[in-house]
CSV table of C-alpha atoms in Angstrom, one decimal:
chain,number,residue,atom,x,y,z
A,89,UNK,CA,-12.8,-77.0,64.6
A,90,UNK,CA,-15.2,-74.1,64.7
A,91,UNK,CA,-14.1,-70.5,65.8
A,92,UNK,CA,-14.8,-69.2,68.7
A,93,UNK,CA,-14.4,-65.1,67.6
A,94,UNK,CA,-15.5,-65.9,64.1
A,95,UNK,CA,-15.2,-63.4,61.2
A,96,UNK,CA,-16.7,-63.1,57.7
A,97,UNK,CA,-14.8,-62.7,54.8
A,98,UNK,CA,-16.1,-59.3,54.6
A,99,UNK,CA,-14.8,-58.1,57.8
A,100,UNK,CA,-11.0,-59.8,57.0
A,101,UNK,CA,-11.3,-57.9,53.9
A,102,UNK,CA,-11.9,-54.5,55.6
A,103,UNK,CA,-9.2,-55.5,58.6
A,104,UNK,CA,-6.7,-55.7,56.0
A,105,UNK,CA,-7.7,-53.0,53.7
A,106,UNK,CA,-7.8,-50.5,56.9
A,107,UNK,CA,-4.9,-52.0,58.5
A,108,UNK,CA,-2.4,-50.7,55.5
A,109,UNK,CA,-4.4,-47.6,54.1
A,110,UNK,CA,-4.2,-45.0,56.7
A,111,UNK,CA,-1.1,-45.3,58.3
A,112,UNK,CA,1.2,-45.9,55.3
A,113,UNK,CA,-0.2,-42.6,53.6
A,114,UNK,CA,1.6,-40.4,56.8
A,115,UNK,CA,4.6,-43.0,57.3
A,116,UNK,CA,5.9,-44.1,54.2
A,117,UNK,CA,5.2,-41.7,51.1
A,118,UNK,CA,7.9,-39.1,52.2
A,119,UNK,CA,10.8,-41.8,52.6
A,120,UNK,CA,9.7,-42.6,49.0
A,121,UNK,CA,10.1,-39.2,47.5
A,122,UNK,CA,12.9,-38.9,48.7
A,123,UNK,CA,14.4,-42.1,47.5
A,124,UNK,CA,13.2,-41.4,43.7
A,125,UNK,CA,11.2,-38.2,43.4
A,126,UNK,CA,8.5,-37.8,40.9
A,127,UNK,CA,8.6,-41.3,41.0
A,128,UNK,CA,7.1,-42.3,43.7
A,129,UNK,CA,3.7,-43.5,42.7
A,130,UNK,CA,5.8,-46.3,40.6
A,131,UNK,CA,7.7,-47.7,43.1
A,132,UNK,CA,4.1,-47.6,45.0
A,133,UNK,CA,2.8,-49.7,42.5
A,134,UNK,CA,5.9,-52.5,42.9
A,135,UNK,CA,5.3,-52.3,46.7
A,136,UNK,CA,2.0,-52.7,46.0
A,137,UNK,CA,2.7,-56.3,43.9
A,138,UNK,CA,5.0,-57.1,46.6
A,139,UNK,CA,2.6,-57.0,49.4
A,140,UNK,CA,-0.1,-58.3,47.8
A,141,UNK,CA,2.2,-61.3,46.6
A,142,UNK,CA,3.0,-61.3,50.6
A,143,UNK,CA,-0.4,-61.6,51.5
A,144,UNK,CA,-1.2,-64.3,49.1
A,145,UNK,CA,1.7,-66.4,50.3
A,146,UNK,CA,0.5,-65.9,53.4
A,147,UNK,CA,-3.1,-66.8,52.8
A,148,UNK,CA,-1.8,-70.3,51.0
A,149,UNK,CA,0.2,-71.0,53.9
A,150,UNK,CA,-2.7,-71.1,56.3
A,151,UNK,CA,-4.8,-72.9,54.2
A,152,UNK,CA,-2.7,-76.2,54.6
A,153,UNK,CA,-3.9,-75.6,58.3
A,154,UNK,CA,-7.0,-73.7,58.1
A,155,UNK,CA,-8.0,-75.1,61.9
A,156,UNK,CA,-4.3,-73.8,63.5
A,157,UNK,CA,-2.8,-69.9,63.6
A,158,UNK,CA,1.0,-69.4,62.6
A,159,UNK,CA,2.3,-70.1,66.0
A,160,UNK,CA,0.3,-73.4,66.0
A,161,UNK,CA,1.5,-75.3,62.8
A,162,UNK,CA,4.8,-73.9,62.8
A,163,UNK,CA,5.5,-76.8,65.2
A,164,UNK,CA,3.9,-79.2,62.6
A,165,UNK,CA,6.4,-77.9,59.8
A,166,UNK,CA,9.5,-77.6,61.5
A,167,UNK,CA,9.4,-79.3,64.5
A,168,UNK,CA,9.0,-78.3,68.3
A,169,UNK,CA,12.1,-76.3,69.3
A,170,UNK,CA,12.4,-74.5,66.5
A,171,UNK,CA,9.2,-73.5,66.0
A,172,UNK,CA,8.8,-72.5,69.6
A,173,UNK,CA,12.3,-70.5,68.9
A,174,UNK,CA,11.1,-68.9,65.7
A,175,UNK,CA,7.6,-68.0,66.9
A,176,UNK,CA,8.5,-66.6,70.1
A,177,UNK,CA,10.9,-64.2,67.7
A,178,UNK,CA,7.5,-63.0,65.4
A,179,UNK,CA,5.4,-62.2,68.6
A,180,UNK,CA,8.4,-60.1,70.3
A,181,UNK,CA,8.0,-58.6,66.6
A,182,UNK,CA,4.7,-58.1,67.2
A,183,UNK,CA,4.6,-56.6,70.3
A,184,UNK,CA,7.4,-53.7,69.3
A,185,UNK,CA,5.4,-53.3,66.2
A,186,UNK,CA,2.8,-52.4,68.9
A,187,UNK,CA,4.8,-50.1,70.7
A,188,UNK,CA,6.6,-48.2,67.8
A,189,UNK,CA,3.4,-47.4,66.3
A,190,UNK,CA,1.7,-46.2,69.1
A,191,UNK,CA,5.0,-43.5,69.4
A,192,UNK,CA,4.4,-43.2,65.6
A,193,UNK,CA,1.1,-42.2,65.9
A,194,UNK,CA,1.2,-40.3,68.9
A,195,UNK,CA,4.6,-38.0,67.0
A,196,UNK,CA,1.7,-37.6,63.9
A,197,UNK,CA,-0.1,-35.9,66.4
A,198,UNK,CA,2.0,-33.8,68.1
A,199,UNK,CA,3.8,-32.4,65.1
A,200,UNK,CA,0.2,-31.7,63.5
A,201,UNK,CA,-2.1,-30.4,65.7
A,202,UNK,CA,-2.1,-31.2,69.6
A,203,UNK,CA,2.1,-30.2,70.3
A,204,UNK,CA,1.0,-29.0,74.1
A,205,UNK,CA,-0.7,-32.3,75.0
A,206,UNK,CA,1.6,-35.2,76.4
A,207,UNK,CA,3.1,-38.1,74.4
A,208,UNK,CA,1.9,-40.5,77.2
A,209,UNK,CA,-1.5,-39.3,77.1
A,210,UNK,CA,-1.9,-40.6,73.2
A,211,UNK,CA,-0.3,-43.6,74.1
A,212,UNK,CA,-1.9,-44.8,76.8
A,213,UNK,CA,-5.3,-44.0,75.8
A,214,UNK,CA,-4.7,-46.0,72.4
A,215,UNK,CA,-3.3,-48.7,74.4
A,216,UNK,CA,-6.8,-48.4,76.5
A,217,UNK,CA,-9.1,-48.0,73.4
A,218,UNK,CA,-7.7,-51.3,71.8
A,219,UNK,CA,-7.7,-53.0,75.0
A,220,UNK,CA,-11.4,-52.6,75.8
A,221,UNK,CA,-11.9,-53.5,71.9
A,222,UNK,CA,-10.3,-56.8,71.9
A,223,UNK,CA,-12.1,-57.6,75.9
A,224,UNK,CA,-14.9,-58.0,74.6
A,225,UNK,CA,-14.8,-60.6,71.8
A,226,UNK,CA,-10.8,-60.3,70.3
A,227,UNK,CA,-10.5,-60.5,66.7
A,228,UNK,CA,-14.5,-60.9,66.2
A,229,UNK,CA,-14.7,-57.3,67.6
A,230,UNK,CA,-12.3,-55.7,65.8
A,231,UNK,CA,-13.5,-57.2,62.7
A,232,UNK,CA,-17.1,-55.4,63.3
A,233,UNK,CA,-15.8,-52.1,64.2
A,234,UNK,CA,-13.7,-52.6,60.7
A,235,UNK,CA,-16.9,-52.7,58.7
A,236,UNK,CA,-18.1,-49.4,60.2
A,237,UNK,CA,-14.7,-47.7,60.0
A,238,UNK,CA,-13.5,-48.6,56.7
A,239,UNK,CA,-16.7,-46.8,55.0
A,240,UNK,CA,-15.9,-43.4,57.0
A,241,UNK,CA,-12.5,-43.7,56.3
A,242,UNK,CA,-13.0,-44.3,52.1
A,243,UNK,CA,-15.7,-42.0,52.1
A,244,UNK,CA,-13.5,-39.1,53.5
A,245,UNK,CA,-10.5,-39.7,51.7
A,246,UNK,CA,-12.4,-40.2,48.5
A,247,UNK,CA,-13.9,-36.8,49.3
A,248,UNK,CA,-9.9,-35.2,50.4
A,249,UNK,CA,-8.8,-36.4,46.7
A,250,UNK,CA,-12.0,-34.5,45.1
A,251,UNK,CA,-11.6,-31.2,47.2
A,252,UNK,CA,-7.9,-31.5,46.3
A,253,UNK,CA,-8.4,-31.4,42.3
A,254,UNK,CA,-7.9,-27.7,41.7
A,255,UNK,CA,-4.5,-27.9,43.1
A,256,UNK,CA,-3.5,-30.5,40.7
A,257,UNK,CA,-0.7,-29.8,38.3
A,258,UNK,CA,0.4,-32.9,36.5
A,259,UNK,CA,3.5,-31.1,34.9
A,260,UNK,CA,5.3,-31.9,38.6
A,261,UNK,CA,5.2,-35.5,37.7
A,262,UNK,CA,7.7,-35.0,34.9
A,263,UNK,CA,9.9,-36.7,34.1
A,264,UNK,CA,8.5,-39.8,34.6
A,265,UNK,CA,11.3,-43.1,34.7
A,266,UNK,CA,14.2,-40.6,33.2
A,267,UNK,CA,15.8,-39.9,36.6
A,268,UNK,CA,15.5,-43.3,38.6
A,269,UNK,CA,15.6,-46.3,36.2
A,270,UNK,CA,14.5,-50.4,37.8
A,271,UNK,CA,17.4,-50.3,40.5
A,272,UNK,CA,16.1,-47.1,41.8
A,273,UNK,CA,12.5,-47.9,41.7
A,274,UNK,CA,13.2,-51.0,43.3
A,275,UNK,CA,15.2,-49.0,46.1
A,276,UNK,CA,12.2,-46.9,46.4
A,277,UNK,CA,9.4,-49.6,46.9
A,278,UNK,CA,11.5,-50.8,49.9
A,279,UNK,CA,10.2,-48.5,52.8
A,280,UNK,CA,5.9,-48.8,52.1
A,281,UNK,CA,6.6,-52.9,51.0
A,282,UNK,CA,8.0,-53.3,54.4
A,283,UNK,CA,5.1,-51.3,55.7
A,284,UNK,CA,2.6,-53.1,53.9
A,285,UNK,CA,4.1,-56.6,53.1
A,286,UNK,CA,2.7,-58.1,57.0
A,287,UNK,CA,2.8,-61.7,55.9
A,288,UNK,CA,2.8,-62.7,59.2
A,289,UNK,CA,-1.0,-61.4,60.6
A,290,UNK,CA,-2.5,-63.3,57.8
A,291,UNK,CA,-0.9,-66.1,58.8
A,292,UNK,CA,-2.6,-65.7,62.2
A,293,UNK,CA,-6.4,-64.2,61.8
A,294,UNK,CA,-7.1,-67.3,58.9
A,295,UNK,CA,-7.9,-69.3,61.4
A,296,UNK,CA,-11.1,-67.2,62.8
A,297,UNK,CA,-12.2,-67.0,59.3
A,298,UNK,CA,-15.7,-68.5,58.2
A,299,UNK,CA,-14.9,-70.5,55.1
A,300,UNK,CA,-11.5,-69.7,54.8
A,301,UNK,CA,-10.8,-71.7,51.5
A,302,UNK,CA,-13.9,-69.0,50.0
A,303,UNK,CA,-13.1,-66.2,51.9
A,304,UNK,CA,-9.4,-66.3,52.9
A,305,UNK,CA,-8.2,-64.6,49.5
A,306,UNK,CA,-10.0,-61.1,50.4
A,307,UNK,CA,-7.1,-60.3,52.6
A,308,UNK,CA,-5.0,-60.0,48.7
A,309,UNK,CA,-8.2,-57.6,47.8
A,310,UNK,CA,-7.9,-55.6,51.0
A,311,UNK,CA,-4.2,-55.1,50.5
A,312,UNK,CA,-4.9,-54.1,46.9
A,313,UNK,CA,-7.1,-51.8,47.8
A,314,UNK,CA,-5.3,-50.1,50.4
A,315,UNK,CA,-2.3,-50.0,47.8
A,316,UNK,CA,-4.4,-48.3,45.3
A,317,UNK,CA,-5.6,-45.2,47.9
A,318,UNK,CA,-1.6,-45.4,48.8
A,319,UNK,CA,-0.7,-44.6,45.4
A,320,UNK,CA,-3.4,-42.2,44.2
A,321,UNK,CA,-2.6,-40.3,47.5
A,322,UNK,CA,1.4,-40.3,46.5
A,323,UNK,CA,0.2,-38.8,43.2
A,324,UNK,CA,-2.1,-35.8,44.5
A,325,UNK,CA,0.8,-35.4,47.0
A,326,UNK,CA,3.6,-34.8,44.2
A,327,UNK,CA,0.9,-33.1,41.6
A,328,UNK,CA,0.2,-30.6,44.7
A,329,UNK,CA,3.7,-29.6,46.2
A,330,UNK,CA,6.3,-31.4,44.2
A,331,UNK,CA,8.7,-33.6,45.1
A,332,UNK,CA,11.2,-31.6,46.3
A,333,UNK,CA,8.9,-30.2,49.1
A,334,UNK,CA,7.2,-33.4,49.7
A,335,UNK,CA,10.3,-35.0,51.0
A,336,UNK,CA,10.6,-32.4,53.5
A,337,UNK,CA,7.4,-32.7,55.0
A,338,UNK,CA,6.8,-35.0,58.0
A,339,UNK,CA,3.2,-35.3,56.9
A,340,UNK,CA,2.5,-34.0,53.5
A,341,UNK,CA,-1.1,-35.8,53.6
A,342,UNK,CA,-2.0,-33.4,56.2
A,343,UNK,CA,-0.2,-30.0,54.2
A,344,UNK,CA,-2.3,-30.8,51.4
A,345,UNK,CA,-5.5,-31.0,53.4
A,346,UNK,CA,-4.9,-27.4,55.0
A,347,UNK,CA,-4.0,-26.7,51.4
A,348,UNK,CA,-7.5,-27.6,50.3
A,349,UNK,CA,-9.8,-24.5,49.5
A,350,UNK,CA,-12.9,-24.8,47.7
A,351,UNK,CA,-14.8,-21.1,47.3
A,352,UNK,CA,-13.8,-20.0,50.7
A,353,UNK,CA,-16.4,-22.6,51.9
A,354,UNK,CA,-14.1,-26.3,52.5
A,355,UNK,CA,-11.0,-25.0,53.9
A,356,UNK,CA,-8.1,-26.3,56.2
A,357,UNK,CA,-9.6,-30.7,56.6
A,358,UNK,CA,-6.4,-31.4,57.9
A,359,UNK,CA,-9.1,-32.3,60.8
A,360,UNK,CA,-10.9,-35.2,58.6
A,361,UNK,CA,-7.4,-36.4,57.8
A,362,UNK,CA,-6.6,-37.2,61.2
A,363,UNK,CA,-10.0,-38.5,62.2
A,364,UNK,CA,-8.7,-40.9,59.5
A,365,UNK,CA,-5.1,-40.9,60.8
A,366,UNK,CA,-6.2,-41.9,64.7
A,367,UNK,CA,-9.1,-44.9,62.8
A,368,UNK,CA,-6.7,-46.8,60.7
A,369,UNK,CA,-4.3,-46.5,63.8
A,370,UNK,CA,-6.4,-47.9,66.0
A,371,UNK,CA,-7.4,-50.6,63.4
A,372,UNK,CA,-3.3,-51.7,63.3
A,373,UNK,CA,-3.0,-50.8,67.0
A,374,UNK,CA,-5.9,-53.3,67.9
A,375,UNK,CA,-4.8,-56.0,65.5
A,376,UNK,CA,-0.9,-56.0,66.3
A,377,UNK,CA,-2.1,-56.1,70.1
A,378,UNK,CA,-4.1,-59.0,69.4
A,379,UNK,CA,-1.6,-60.7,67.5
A,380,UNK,CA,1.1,-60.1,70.5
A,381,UNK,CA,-1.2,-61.4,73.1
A,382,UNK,CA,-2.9,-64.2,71.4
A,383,UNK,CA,0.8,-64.8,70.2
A,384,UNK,CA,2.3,-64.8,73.9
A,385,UNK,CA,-0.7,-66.9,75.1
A,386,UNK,CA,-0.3,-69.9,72.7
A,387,UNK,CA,3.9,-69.9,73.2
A,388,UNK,CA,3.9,-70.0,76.5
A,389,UNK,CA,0.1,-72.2,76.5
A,390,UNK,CA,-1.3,-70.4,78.9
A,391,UNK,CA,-5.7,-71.2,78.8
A,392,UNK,CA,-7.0,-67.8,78.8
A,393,UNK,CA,-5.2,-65.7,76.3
A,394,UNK,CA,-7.3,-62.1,77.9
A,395,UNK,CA,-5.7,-62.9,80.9
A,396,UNK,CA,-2.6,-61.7,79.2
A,397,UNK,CA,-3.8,-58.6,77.7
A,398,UNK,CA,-2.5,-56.1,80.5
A,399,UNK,CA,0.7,-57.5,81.1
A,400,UNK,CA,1.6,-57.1,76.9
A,401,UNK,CA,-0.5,-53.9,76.6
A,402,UNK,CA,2.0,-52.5,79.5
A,403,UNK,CA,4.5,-53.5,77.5
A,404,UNK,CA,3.6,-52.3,74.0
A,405,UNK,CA,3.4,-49.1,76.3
A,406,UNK,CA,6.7,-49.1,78.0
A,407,UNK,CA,8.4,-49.7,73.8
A,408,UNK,CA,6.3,-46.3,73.2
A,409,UNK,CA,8.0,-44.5,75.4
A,410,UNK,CA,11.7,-45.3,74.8
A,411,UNK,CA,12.5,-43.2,71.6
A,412,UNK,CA,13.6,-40.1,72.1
A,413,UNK,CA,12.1,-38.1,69.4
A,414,UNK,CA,10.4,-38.5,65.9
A,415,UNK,CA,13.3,-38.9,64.2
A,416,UNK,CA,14.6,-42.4,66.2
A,417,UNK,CA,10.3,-43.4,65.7
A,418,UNK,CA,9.9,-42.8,62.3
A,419,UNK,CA,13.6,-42.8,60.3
A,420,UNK,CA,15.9,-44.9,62.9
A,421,UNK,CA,13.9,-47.9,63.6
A,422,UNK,CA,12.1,-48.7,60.0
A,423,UNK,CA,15.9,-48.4,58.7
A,424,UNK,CA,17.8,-50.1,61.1
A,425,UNK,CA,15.4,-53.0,62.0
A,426,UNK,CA,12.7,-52.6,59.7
A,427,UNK,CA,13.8,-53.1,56.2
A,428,UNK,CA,16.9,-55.0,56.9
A,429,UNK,CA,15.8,-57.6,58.7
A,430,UNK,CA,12.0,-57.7,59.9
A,431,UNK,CA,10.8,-57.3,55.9
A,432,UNK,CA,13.4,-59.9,54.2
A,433,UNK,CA,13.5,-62.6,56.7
A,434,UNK,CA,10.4,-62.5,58.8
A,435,UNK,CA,7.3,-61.1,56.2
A,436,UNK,CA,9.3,-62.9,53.1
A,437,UNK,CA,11.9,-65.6,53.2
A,438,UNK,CA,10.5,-67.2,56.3
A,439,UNK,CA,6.7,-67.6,55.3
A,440,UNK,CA,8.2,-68.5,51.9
A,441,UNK,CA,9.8,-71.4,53.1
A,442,UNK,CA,7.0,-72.8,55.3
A,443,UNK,CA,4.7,-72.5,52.2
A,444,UNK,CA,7.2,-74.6,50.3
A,445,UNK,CA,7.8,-77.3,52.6
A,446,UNK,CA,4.1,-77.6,53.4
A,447,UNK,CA,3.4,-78.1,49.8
A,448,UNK,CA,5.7,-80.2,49.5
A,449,UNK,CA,4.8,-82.2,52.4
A,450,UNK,CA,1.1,-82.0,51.0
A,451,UNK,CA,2.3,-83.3,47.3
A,452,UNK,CA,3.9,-86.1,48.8
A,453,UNK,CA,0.9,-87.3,50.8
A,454,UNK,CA,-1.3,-86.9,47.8
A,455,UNK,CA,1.2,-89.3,45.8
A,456,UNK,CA,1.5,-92.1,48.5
A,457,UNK,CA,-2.7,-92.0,48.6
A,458,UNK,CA,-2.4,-91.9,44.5
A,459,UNK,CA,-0.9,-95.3,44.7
């Protein structure tokens, strides 16, 4: 069954690569640090095989059903209550994804540049931005504008890392492994894997793919990629400040761009870092809000999944506005919700499981044709 908002493998490539790399460079480094220090950068690199290993899972899964989303054949796997029960519980996911990182975005702006201007105004027109976006033609839109944004973002944080080499002492990585050990490591790969480990989009957007059994897999390169800008960035962060001052900063990413001072001529592109800051956003933003309403739509079947973009977008809006400071956003909620339950059950064990039975389901089949 063909598409109707079809995208290339290309644009799910750039989806996923700028769905992960912006975002997790302001949200999840710091947490890091502080967990194991210098380390950082290598329990980066485990999050980073965790997430791609997500994707990949995720990615197989579909392909047993390359002409459903997750919501679809999760009734074919486990049956009609369940899977009604079960979905319904990754779109309400979904759509407080939405809303906490609209108030996480917004609170990167306010403590950087813009503290006079309104929490509501940066979340309602984010909300508005990805709303038009995904009007027009949904995913097929978003996948476009991904083609166009991912190049300006790599391009200017490619250029960041270069302007940033003079501040560069590698000493502040040492010691490297001494202090933290694999338990520690492991403890410190927790907060970006659960940032970047989303199982659960691939698992949706396969569907609209062109050629899913060619092109499917570039989701794993797009998270690789994004890990790989996640980790150098951890390491110009720590070979700049330190650890010990990078886990006191809200945003070190945007300290070491003021930092940045070439001949008196670059200075102070903590401005370019939030041009790429609100991009990537609005990349996750969009695709969350898609996934919630195209969610919502097939649970409760209703014919025209748009017609449902207000309502959830009002929503995703309300969830922005509950916390009640950067602390609840950013520390609170990833910890308390987060880690301990959205990342094991719903992003591993669940999509695990359904990737098991569906092979099995799919050997079985094969054997009784075999004989």
């Amino acid at each position: 069954m063909k598409s109707s908002m079809p995208i290339t493998g290309g644009q799910l490539f750039w989806i996923t690569c700028m769905f992960d790399l912006g975002m997790s460079a302001f949200i999840v480094i710091s947490p890091t640090v502080e967990r194991v220090k210098n380390d950082a950068w290598l329990s980066l690199i485990i999050s980073a095989g965790v997430s791609m290993l997500a994707t990949w899972i995720g990615v197989r899964l579909s392909l047993y059903y390359p002409d459903k989303t997750f919501i679809e054949y999760l009734n074919d796997i486990i049956g009609h209550w369940v899977g009604k029960i079960i979905g319904m519980l990754y779109v309400l996911t979904w759509i407080v994804s939405t809303g906490m990182l609209l108030r996480e975005v917004t609170d990167i702006f306010i403590t950087s540049e813009f503290d006079k201007t309104p929490g509501y105004v940066f979340i309602t027109s984010m909300t508005l931005a990805a709303v038009y976006l995904l009007s027009g033609n949904g995913i097929q839109s978003l996948g476009r504008s991904t083609e166009v944004i991912g190049l300006i973002v790599i391009v200017m944080v490619s250029f960041t890392f270069a302007f940033d080499l003079p501040n560069v002492d590698l000493k502040r990585l040492l010691p490297i492994y001494i202090t933290s050990g694999p338990e520690m490591l492991l403890y410190g790969s927790i907060p970006a894997a659960s940032f970047m480990a989303q199982t659960s989009y691939v698992t949706m957007i396969v569907r609209f793919v062109k050629d899913p059994k060619k092109n499917a897999v570039k989701a794993v390169w797009g998270t690789g990629v994004s890990n790989i800008f996640l980790v150098l960035c951890s390491l110009f962060e720590i070979t700049t400040f330190g650890a010990d001052l990078c886990k006191r900063m809200w945003n070190p990413i945007i300290v070491m761009a003021q930092y940045i001072s070439v001949e008196e001529i670059v200075q102070n592109v903590d401005s370019v870092i939030l041009v790429v800051c609100f991009l990537t956003a609005f990349v996750r933003i969009s695709l969350f809000l898609f996934l919630s309403v195209y969610g919502t739509g097939q649970i409760f079947r209703v014919q025209h999944w748009k017609s449902m973009l207000p309502w959830v977008a009002g929503v995703c809006i309300v969830i922005a506005m509950i916390p009640h400071s950067i602390i609840e956003s950013t520390i609170v909620y990833p910890r308390m919700a987060v880690e301990p339950f959205v990342f094991p059950a719903l992003l591993l064990t669940i999509p695990l499981l359904l990737w098991f039975i569906a092979f099995l389901r799919t050997q079985r089949k094969a054997h009784r044709h075999s004989k």
